[in-house]
Tab-separated table of C-alpha atoms and ligand atoms in Angstrom:
chain	number	residue	atom	x	y	z
S	1	MET	CA	4.445	2.378	-31.720
S	2	THR	CA	2.792	4.892	-29.411
S	3	VAL	CA	4.180	4.883	-25.930
S	4	LYS	CA	1.629	4.585	-23.173
S	5	ARG	CA	1.766	7.257	-20.485
S	6	ALA	CA	1.154	6.682	-16.825
S	7	LEU	CA	0.750	9.153	-13.873
S	8	ILE	CA	1.413	7.900	-10.391
S	9	THR	CA	0.533	9.767	-7.233
S	10	GLY	CA	2.517	8.423	-4.237
S	11	VAL	CA	5.324	7.386	-6.497
S	12	THR	CA	7.839	7.879	-3.721
S	13	GLY	CA	6.069	5.266	-1.422
S	14	GLN	CA	6.490	1.510	-1.408
S	15	ASP	CA	3.859	0.710	-4.083
S	16	GLY	CA	4.654	3.676	-6.234
S	17	ALA	CA	8.304	2.596	-6.613
S	18	TYR	CA	7.444	-0.991	-7.476
S	19	LEU	CA	4.613	0.093	-9.867
S	20	ALA	CA	6.919	2.692	-11.554
S	21	GLN	CA	9.438	-0.131	-12.015
S	22	LEU	CA	6.788	-2.505	-13.505
S	23	LEU	CA	5.470	0.111	-15.855
S	24	LEU	CA	8.942	1.131	-17.029
S	25	GLU	CA	9.612	-2.458	-17.821
S	26	LYS	CA	6.439	-2.554	-19.961
S	27	GLY	CA	7.675	0.453	-21.983
S	28	TYR	CA	5.478	3.185	-20.412
S	29	ALA	CA	6.498	6.800	-19.976
S	30	VAL	CA	6.027	7.344	-16.213
S	31	THR	CA	5.409	10.555	-14.418
S	32	GLY	CA	5.249	10.719	-10.666
S	33	ILE	CA	3.960	13.298	-8.346
S	34	VAL	CA	6.244	14.238	-5.508
S	35	ARG	CA	5.313	16.452	-2.572
S	36	ARG	CA	7.934	18.883	-1.494
S	37	SER	CA	10.264	17.889	1.334
S	38	SER	CA	12.809	20.087	3.157
S	39	HIS	CA	15.333	17.429	2.471
S	40	ALA	CA	15.992	16.435	-1.180
S	41	GLY	CA	17.821	13.161	-0.156
S	42	VAL	CA	14.753	11.666	1.572
S	43	PHE	CA	11.975	11.477	-0.953
S	44	ASP	CA	13.784	9.422	-3.605
S	45	HIS	CA	15.417	6.722	-1.802
S	46	ARG	CA	13.052	3.964	-2.859
S	47	LEU	CA	13.282	4.868	-6.576
S	48	LYS	CA	17.163	4.940	-6.090
S	49	TRP	CA	17.090	1.516	-4.319
S	50	LEU	CA	15.343	0.108	-7.419
S	51	GLY	CA	17.705	1.896	-9.767
S	52	ILE	CA	14.937	3.810	-11.642
S	53	LEU	CA	15.268	7.341	-10.283
S	54	ASP	CA	16.528	8.744	-13.610
S	55	GLU	CA	13.810	7.046	-15.582
S	56	VAL	CA	10.830	8.568	-13.862
S	57	GLU	CA	9.656	12.151	-14.593
S	58	LEU	CA	9.108	13.601	-11.180
S	59	VAL	CA	6.781	16.613	-10.833
S	60	ASP	CA	6.032	18.864	-7.925
S	61	GLY	CA	2.477	18.465	-6.536
S	62	ASN	CA	0.318	17.628	-3.591
S	63	LEU	CA	-2.942	15.728	-3.361
S	64	LEU	CA	-4.300	18.637	-1.403
S	65	ASP	CA	-3.692	21.191	-4.262
S	66	GLN	CA	-6.309	20.738	-6.901
S	67	SER	CA	-4.765	23.515	-9.103
S	68	ALA	CA	-1.369	21.682	-9.270
S	69	LEU	CA	-3.122	18.431	-9.944
S	70	LEU	CA	-5.098	19.871	-12.892
S	71	ARG	CA	-1.987	21.385	-14.366
S	72	ILE	CA	0.015	18.110	-13.994
S	73	VAL	CA	-2.765	15.952	-15.517
S	74	GLN	CA	-3.124	18.289	-18.447
S	75	ALA	CA	0.588	18.338	-19.210
S	76	ALA	CA	1.163	14.667	-18.601
S	77	LYS	CA	-1.845	13.461	-20.830
S	78	PRO	CA	-1.806	10.150	-19.081
S	79	ASP	CA	-3.525	6.945	-20.425
S	80	GLU	CA	-3.517	5.611	-16.895
S	81	ILE	CA	-3.633	7.234	-13.593
S	82	TYR	CA	-2.712	5.400	-10.386
S	83	ASN	CA	-3.834	7.168	-7.198
S	84	LEU	CA	-1.554	5.595	-4.497
S	85	ALA	CA	-0.895	8.703	-2.459
S	86	ALA	CA	-2.330	8.678	1.066
S	87	GLN	CA	-1.658	9.215	4.702
S	88	SER	CA	-1.441	5.495	4.953
S	89	PHE	CA	-0.384	4.734	8.490
S	90	VAL	CA	-3.467	3.576	10.563
S	91	THR	CA	-1.961	4.650	13.971
S	92	SER	CA	-1.357	8.220	12.720
S	93	SER	CA	-4.862	8.490	11.568
S	94	TRP	CA	-5.943	8.912	15.217
S	95	GLN	CA	-3.446	11.519	15.733
S	96	GLN	CA	-4.181	13.410	12.379
S	97	PRO	CA	-7.800	12.482	11.599
S	98	LEU	CA	-8.495	15.651	9.611
S	99	LEU	CA	-5.365	15.433	7.572
S	100	THR	CA	-6.099	11.765	6.803
S	101	GLY	CA	-9.552	12.723	5.750
S	102	GLN	CA	-8.301	15.479	3.519
S	103	VAL	CA	-5.524	13.466	1.806
S	104	THR	CA	-6.685	9.891	1.958
S	105	GLY	CA	-10.374	10.635	1.340
S	106	LEU	CA	-10.838	13.907	-0.442
S	107	GLY	CA	-7.556	13.663	-2.248
S	108	ALA	CA	-8.992	10.871	-4.304
S	109	VAL	CA	-11.852	13.196	-5.275
S	110	HIS	CA	-9.254	15.791	-6.368
S	111	MET	CA	-7.990	13.210	-8.696
S	112	LEU	CA	-11.332	12.085	-9.990
S	113	GLU	CA	-12.185	15.749	-10.718
S	114	CYS	CA	-9.097	16.015	-12.818
S	115	LEU	CA	-10.194	13.056	-14.870
S	116	ARG	CA	-13.744	14.269	-15.196
S	117	SER	CA	-12.565	17.815	-16.278
S	118	VAL	CA	-9.472	17.201	-18.445
S	119	ALA	CA	-8.845	13.453	-18.975
S	120	PRO	CA	-12.050	11.560	-19.120
S	121	GLN	CA	-10.463	9.023	-21.438
S	122	ALA	CA	-7.830	8.051	-18.823
S	123	ARG	CA	-8.109	4.828	-16.899
S	124	TYR	CA	-8.014	5.322	-13.145
S	125	TYR	CA	-6.856	3.100	-10.327
S	126	GLN	CA	-7.889	3.866	-6.649
S	127	ALA	CA	-5.764	2.301	-3.862
S	128	SER	CA	-8.652	0.904	-1.673
S	129	THR	CA	-7.841	-1.331	1.235
S	130	SER	CA	-8.810	-4.258	3.431
S	131	GLU	CA	-8.920	-1.788	6.376
S	132	MET	CA	-12.384	-0.890	5.072
S	133	PHE	CA	-13.581	-4.429	6.294
S	134	GLY	CA	-12.383	-3.586	9.840
S	135	LEU	CA	-14.727	-5.419	12.224
S	136	ILE	CA	-15.165	-8.179	9.714
S	137	GLN	CA	-18.650	-9.313	8.659
S	138	GLU	CA	-17.610	-12.498	6.909
S	139	GLU	CA	-14.791	-14.917	7.739
S	140	ARG	CA	-13.258	-14.435	4.234
S	141	GLN	CA	-13.630	-10.970	2.804
S	142	SER	CA	-14.603	-10.522	-0.809
S	143	GLU	CA	-15.946	-7.732	-3.031
S	144	THR	CA	-19.406	-8.372	-1.681
S	145	THR	CA	-18.553	-8.411	2.017
S	146	PRO	CA	-20.098	-5.423	3.958
S	147	PHE	CA	-17.629	-2.826	5.207
S	148	TYR	CA	-17.168	-1.826	8.825
S	149	PRO	CA	-13.958	0.449	9.117
S	150	ARG	CA	-12.334	0.770	12.492
S	151	SER	CA	-9.974	3.813	12.102
S	152	PRO	CA	-10.181	7.272	10.587
S	153	TYR	CA	-7.869	5.874	7.829
S	154	GLY	CA	-10.385	3.109	7.079
S	155	VAL	CA	-13.296	5.570	6.995
S	156	ALA	CA	-11.376	7.928	4.695
S	157	LYS	CA	-10.489	5.165	2.350
S	158	LEU	CA	-14.154	3.973	2.344
S	159	TYR	CA	-15.226	7.479	1.227
S	160	ALA	CA	-12.644	7.398	-1.588
S	161	HIS	CA	-13.713	3.959	-2.563
S	162	TRP	CA	-17.448	4.924	-2.931
S	163	MET	CA	-16.565	8.120	-4.774
S	164	THR	CA	-14.599	6.131	-7.230
S	165	ILE	CA	-17.672	3.899	-7.805
S	166	ASN	CA	-19.925	7.011	-7.952
S	167	TYR	CA	-17.758	8.803	-10.614
S	168	ARG	CA	-17.681	5.555	-12.576
S	169	GLU	CA	-21.384	5.323	-12.532
S	170	SER	CA	-22.191	9.041	-12.925
S	171	PHE	CA	-19.610	10.028	-15.575
S	172	GLY	CA	-18.746	6.766	-17.220
S	173	LEU	CA	-15.079	6.938	-16.171
S	174	HIS	CA	-12.965	3.752	-16.431
S	175	ALA	CA	-12.308	3.933	-12.688
S	176	SER	CA	-11.480	0.759	-10.615
S	177	ASN	CA	-10.821	0.080	-6.973
S	178	GLY	CA	-8.106	-2.442	-5.897
S	179	ILE	CA	-9.182	-3.604	-2.447
S	180	LEU	CA	-5.629	-4.620	-1.437
S	181	PHE	CA	-4.794	-6.607	1.686
S	182	ASN	CA	-1.536	-5.951	3.492
S	183	HIS	CA	1.514	-6.110	1.196
S	184	GLU	CA	5.077	-5.663	2.304
S	185	SER	CA	8.701	-5.639	0.904
S	186	PRO	CA	12.179	-4.399	1.797
S	187	LEU	CA	10.777	-1.020	0.709
S	188	ARG	CA	8.067	-0.946	3.425
S	189	GLY	CA	8.049	1.975	5.855
S	190	VAL	CA	9.705	1.030	9.150
S	191	GLU	CA	6.634	2.011	11.099
S	192	PHE	CA	4.548	-0.866	9.748
S	193	VAL	CA	4.783	-4.033	11.754
S	194	THR	CA	6.510	-6.368	9.223
S	195	ARG	CA	9.334	-3.903	8.567
S	196	LYS	CA	9.585	-2.907	12.277
S	197	VAL	CA	10.119	-6.605	13.019
S	198	THR	CA	12.675	-7.338	10.225
S	199	ASP	CA	14.576	-4.156	10.970
S	200	ALA	CA	14.691	-5.017	14.827
S	201	VAL	CA	15.666	-8.591	14.062
S	202	ALA	CA	18.523	-7.489	11.881
S	203	ARG	CA	19.706	-5.039	14.564
S	204	ILE	CA	19.435	-7.637	17.275
S	205	LYS	CA	21.493	-10.052	15.161
S	206	LEU	CA	24.106	-7.420	14.531
S	207	GLY	CA	24.257	-6.566	18.251
S	208	LYS	CA	22.856	-3.102	17.733
S	209	GLN	CA	19.630	-3.579	19.629
S	210	LYS	CA	18.361	-5.959	22.498
S	211	GLU	CA	14.539	-5.976	22.408
S	212	LEU	CA	11.611	-5.615	20.071
S	213	ARG	CA	8.524	-3.838	21.544
S	214	LEU	CA	5.194	-4.547	19.946
S	215	GLY	CA	1.514	-4.081	20.688
S	216	ASN	CA	-1.184	-6.523	19.797
S	217	ILE	CA	0.603	-9.626	18.554
S	218	ASP	CA	-2.671	-11.728	18.361
S	219	ALA	CA	-3.859	-9.596	15.499
S	220	LYS	CA	-3.937	-11.515	12.189
S	221	ARG	CA	-3.177	-10.246	8.657
S	222	ASP	CA	-3.246	-11.639	5.165
S	223	TRP	CA	0.253	-10.508	4.081
S	224	GLY	CA	1.622	-10.615	0.457
S	225	HIS	CA	4.612	-9.065	-1.488
S	226	ALA	CA	4.191	-5.548	-2.983
S	227	ARG	CA	5.943	-6.628	-6.141
S	228	ASP	CA	3.083	-9.136	-6.766
S	229	TYR	CA	0.453	-6.723	-5.901
S	230	VAL	CA	1.374	-3.856	-8.198
S	231	LYS	CA	0.911	-6.376	-11.034
S	232	ALA	CA	-2.775	-6.517	-10.116
S	233	MET	CA	-3.063	-2.858	-10.242
S	234	TRP	CA	-1.895	-2.722	-13.774
S	235	LEU	CA	-3.970	-5.768	-14.770
S	236	MET	CA	-7.180	-4.068	-13.495
S	237	LEU	CA	-6.553	-1.169	-15.905
S	238	GLN	CA	-6.172	-3.470	-18.864
S	239	GLN	CA	-9.667	-4.843	-18.562
S	240	ASP	CA	-12.280	-3.684	-21.004
S	241	ARG	CA	-14.664	-2.807	-18.093
S	242	PRO	CA	-13.776	-1.018	-14.910
S	243	ASP	CA	-14.586	-2.963	-11.675
S	244	ASP	CA	-13.463	-3.497	-8.112
S	245	TYR	CA	-11.242	-6.399	-6.963
S	246	VAL	CA	-9.931	-7.964	-3.739
S	247	ILE	CA	-6.175	-8.643	-3.964
S	248	ALA	CA	-4.912	-10.944	-1.207
S	249	THR	CA	-3.087	-14.282	-0.657
S	250	GLY	CA	-5.991	-16.228	1.033
S	251	ARG	CA	-3.896	-17.102	4.155
S	252	THR	CA	-3.830	-15.213	7.510
S	253	THR	CA	-1.115	-15.299	10.108
S	254	THR	CA	-0.789	-13.709	13.604
S	255	VAL	CA	1.750	-10.931	14.120
S	256	ARG	CA	3.535	-13.335	16.592
S	257	ASP	CA	3.825	-16.074	13.961
S	258	MET	CA	5.161	-13.672	11.343
S	259	CYS	CA	7.696	-12.418	13.963
S	260	ALA	CA	8.755	-15.944	14.770
S	261	ILE	CA	9.655	-16.560	11.072
S	262	ALA	CA	11.869	-13.516	11.163
S	263	PHE	CA	13.773	-14.591	14.396
S	264	LYS	CA	14.011	-18.161	13.310
S	265	HIS	CA	15.617	-17.140	10.016
S	266	VAL	CA	18.682	-15.685	11.917
S	267	GLY	CA	18.782	-18.362	14.562
S	268	LEU	CA	17.377	-16.365	17.419
S	269	ASP	CA	14.640	-17.206	19.931
S	270	ILE	CA	11.684	-14.763	19.779
S	271	ASP	CA	10.966	-15.237	23.527
S	272	ASP	CA	14.395	-13.808	24.399
S	273	HIS	CA	13.699	-10.486	22.712
S	274	LEU	CA	9.946	-9.699	22.355
S	275	VAL	CA	8.477	-7.210	24.821
S	276	ILE	CA	4.684	-6.403	24.830
S	277	ASP	CA	4.073	-2.550	25.177
S	278	PRO	CA	0.408	-1.652	26.075
S	279	ALA	CA	1.171	1.878	24.703
S	280	LEU	CA	1.348	0.327	21.178
S	281	PHE	CA	-2.237	-1.081	21.284
S	282	ARG	CA	-4.730	0.818	19.014
S	283	PRO	CA	-7.944	2.562	20.201
S	284	ALA	CA	-9.929	0.247	17.959
S	285	GLU	CA	-8.276	-2.761	16.505
S	286	VAL	CA	-8.834	-4.720	13.324
S	287	GLU	CA	-8.286	-8.206	14.839
S	288	VAL	CA	-8.301	-10.334	11.654
S	289	LEU	CA	-8.206	-9.976	7.851
S	290	LEU	CA	-8.458	-12.768	5.382
S	291	GLY	CA	-9.062	-12.093	1.725
S	292	ASN	CA	-10.744	-14.063	-0.963
S	293	PRO	CA	-9.041	-13.127	-4.262
S	294	ALA	CA	-11.072	-15.472	-6.506
S	295	LYS	CA	-12.646	-12.697	-8.608
S	296	ALA	CA	-9.238	-11.309	-9.738
S	297	LYS	CA	-7.959	-14.858	-10.486
S	298	ALA	CA	-11.089	-15.539	-12.709
S	299	ALA	CA	-10.998	-12.091	-14.409
S	300	PHE	CA	-7.286	-11.800	-15.226
S	301	GLY	CA	-5.466	-14.737	-13.710
S	302	TRP	CA	-3.809	-12.972	-10.849
S	303	GLU	CA	-2.473	-14.994	-7.878
S	304	ALA	CA	0.023	-14.143	-5.147
S	305	GLN	CA	3.420	-15.521	-6.040
S	306	THR	CA	5.356	-15.043	-2.774
S	307	SER	CA	4.788	-16.960	0.488
S	308	LEU	CA	5.009	-15.227	3.824
S	309	GLU	CA	8.261	-17.085	4.639
S	310	ALA	CA	9.854	-15.948	1.482
S	311	LEU	CA	8.756	-12.371	2.042
S	312	ILE	CA	9.869	-12.064	5.603
S	313	THR	CA	13.242	-13.688	4.935
S	314	GLU	CA	13.896	-11.415	1.962
S	315	MET	CA	13.111	-8.417	4.243
S	316	VAL	CA	15.367	-9.647	7.074
S	317	ASP	CA	18.286	-10.159	4.632
S	318	ALA	CA	17.700	-6.838	3.069
S	319	ASP	CA	17.783	-5.126	6.516
S	320	ILE	CA	20.969	-6.973	7.532
S	321	ARG	CA	22.694	-5.777	4.304
S	322	ARG	CA	21.323	-2.219	4.698
S	323	LEU	CA	22.608	-2.073	8.351
S	324	SER	CA	25.983	-3.728	7.652
S	325	ALA	CA	26.537	-1.260	4.809
S	326	ASN	CA	25.862	1.696	7.106
S	327	ALA	CA	28.014	0.284	10.042
I	401	NAP	P1	3.360	4.568	1.515
I	401	NAP	O1	4.674	3.779	1.338
I	401	NAP	O2	2.990	5.147	2.922
I	401	NAP	O3	3.260	5.744	0.401
I	401	NAP	C1	2.375	6.750	0.518
I	401	NAP	C2	2.712	7.853	-0.577
I	401	NAP	O4	1.745	8.873	-0.530
I	401	NAP	C3	4.099	8.433	-0.446
I	401	NAP	O5	4.675	8.648	-1.827
I	401	NAP	C4	3.794	9.761	0.097
I	401	NAP	O6	4.744	10.787	-0.158
I	401	NAP	C5	2.527	10.080	-0.676
I	401	NAP	N1	1.764	11.196	-0.029
I	401	NAP	C6	1.302	11.208	1.190
I	401	NAP	N2	0.572	12.370	1.455
I	401	NAP	C7	0.670	13.072	0.144
I	401	NAP	C8	0.059	14.274	-0.302
I	401	NAP	N3	-0.572	15.251	0.538
I	401	NAP	N4	0.332	14.665	-1.531
I	401	NAP	C9	0.957	13.802	-2.356
I	401	NAP	N5	1.515	12.702	-1.946
I	401	NAP	C10	1.345	12.327	-0.608
I	401	NAP	O7	2.082	3.659	1.136
I	401	NAP	P2	2.015	2.278	0.239
I	401	NAP	O8	2.205	1.064	1.136
I	401	NAP	O9	2.958	2.489	-0.851
I	401	NAP	O10	0.568	2.301	-0.197
I	401	NAP	C11	0.052	2.860	-1.418
I	401	NAP	C12	-1.326	3.072	-1.381
I	401	NAP	O11	-2.007	1.909	-1.236
I	401	NAP	C13	-1.807	4.013	-0.188
I	401	NAP	O12	-2.792	4.804	-0.663
I	401	NAP	C14	-2.189	2.985	0.872
I	401	NAP	O13	-3.161	3.708	1.794
I	401	NAP	C15	-2.817	1.946	0.000
I	401	NAP	N6	-2.823	0.539	0.626
I	401	NAP	C16	-1.611	0.090	1.060
I	401	NAP	C17	-1.560	-1.271	1.493
I	401	NAP	C18	-0.429	-1.892	1.938
I	401	NAP	O14	-0.402	-2.886	2.662
I	401	NAP	N7	0.807	-1.298	1.623
I	401	NAP	C19	-2.721	-2.033	1.484
I	401	NAP	C20	-3.937	-1.400	0.967
I	401	NAP	C21	-3.916	-0.103	0.372
I	401	NAP	P3	6.039	10.949	0.760
I	401	NAP	O15	7.134	10.045	0.233
I	401	NAP	O16	6.345	12.457	0.595
I	401	NAP	O17	5.642	10.650	2.131
I	402	G4F	O1	1.613	-3.087	9.911
I	402	G4F	P1	0.436	-2.402	10.415
I	402	G4F	O2	0.642	-1.080	10.940
I	402	G4F	O3	-0.626	-2.408	9.314
I	402	G4F	P2	-2.153	-2.162	9.215
I	402	G4F	O4	-2.735	-1.377	10.320
I	402	G4F	O5	-2.864	-3.532	8.952
I	402	G4F	O6	-2.375	-1.239	7.837
I	402	G4F	C1	-1.649	-1.525	6.688
I	402	G4F	O7	-2.386	-2.445	5.857
I	402	G4F	C2	-3.615	-1.866	5.405
I	402	G4F	C3	-4.247	-2.931	4.522
I	402	G4F	O8	-5.129	-3.800	5.426
I	402	G4F	C4	-3.273	-0.602	4.528
I	402	G4F	F1	-4.435	-0.091	3.990
I	402	G4F	C5	-2.564	0.366	5.425
I	402	G4F	O9	-2.300	1.529	4.611
I	402	G4F	C6	-1.356	-0.159	5.960
I	402	G4F	O10	-0.457	-0.427	4.876
I	402	G4F	O11	-0.292	-3.254	11.588
I	402	G4F	C7	-0.603	-4.579	11.443
I	402	G4F	C8	-1.067	-5.179	12.725
I	402	G4F	C9	-2.120	-4.358	13.418
I	402	G4F	O12	-3.103	-5.208	14.046
I	402	G4F	C10	-1.324	-3.753	14.668
I	402	G4F	O13	-2.082	-3.388	15.878
I	402	G4F	O14	0.053	-5.267	13.551
I	402	G4F	C11	-0.290	-4.856	14.967
I	402	G4F	N1	0.797	-4.406	15.644
I	402	G4F	C12	1.266	-5.055	16.845
I	402	G4F	N2	2.362	-4.276	17.213
I	402	G4F	C13	1.725	-3.392	15.250
I	402	G4F	C14	2.593	-3.334	16.301
I	402	G4F	N3	1.602	-2.538	14.222
I	402	G4F	C15	2.604	-1.579	14.174
I	402	G4F	N4	2.650	-0.798	13.089
I	402	G4F	N5	3.479	-1.458	15.134
I	402	G4F	C16	3.542	-2.370	16.256
I	402	G4F	O15	4.423	-2.172	17.159
């Protein structure tokens, strides 16, 4: 039997690690692109955490370096390419708008150019995002909802989204956009709000911290588990025709209520610890996101499997274990 080959950009990130694990379980040979870091022990912690570091072929590259990407794609000969690499933190996108445009926006076109030039038969997944809906134009956002991004990150992703559609229509590539709503896990970066909360709750419970400082706790998000969402990425590339799909749970919750789940899980009162810090408010906010994943369910039977309560308690427990082990 021929072994299928997958290439993942952003393999060291949250989704890259879970996707690599899923593809290895399915018998794929997985190659992941890693950007050089000055500290060898930093980039691979998620792959180590999942116990798959030795099973993924890691190659040196950067989404900004087209020459490296071309060589990597030529050598890897992938059947499927998942472009997950990005400057993905919305707050940083106001501090580094040009870098965000170059990596998150143009970086996708570097990958699409590789397909067009040397791998036109490969199937391509682009990590699009609910941030493109921004100032929402419909109460429940679907594939037909008009976009209105509210950050340099959202604008960069919208460019990548439309370039993916354009290359599909112009060159007949099997290129699909997954419009994924927020998804989290114990491997989420600690700068994102769910993990910031679960890490802080664990620290407070262990007596290492007293307060949790947050910005806009009235913002609402449609949060799911990354482990469920990478399955949708794979399913999209198994379809005969490329297309774009919303992936979401269909439930939205305030940051405050998400926090309350975490505090309640360890028997603490949120009001004893939460401090609102105006410095953490964003220049332009996405107040509410709520996805409609009906198209993905109809096309390939995908549904979110993990409730917000199960997700947040898994994250708090993982943070308590991590902090206790490092004590
Ligand atoms: P993440 O944890 O921030 O991972 C981002 C990855 O991109 C990391 O592996 C990072 O490498 C890599 N990267 C950054 N700049 C790069 C560059 N110039 N060249 C090569 N690699 C680079 O993000 P995630 O949560 O896994 O999300 C995966 C993708 O889905 C991202 O494109 C994100 O924007 C998008 N997305 C995420 C969500 C969500 O809720 N998680 C929702 C919708 C869309 P380092 O390890 O070296 O930093
Ligand atoms: O966790 P967040 O930083 O995620 P955000 O901005 O929704 O972006 C994430 O999801 C997108 C999908 O919609 C991805 F495309 C993107 O790459 C990323 O993964 O913030 C969530 C909400 C925001 O409304 C923010 O203002 O939480 C609010 N918030 C309140 N206090 C905070 C904080 N966010 C962070 N990060 N830190 C706070 O202290």
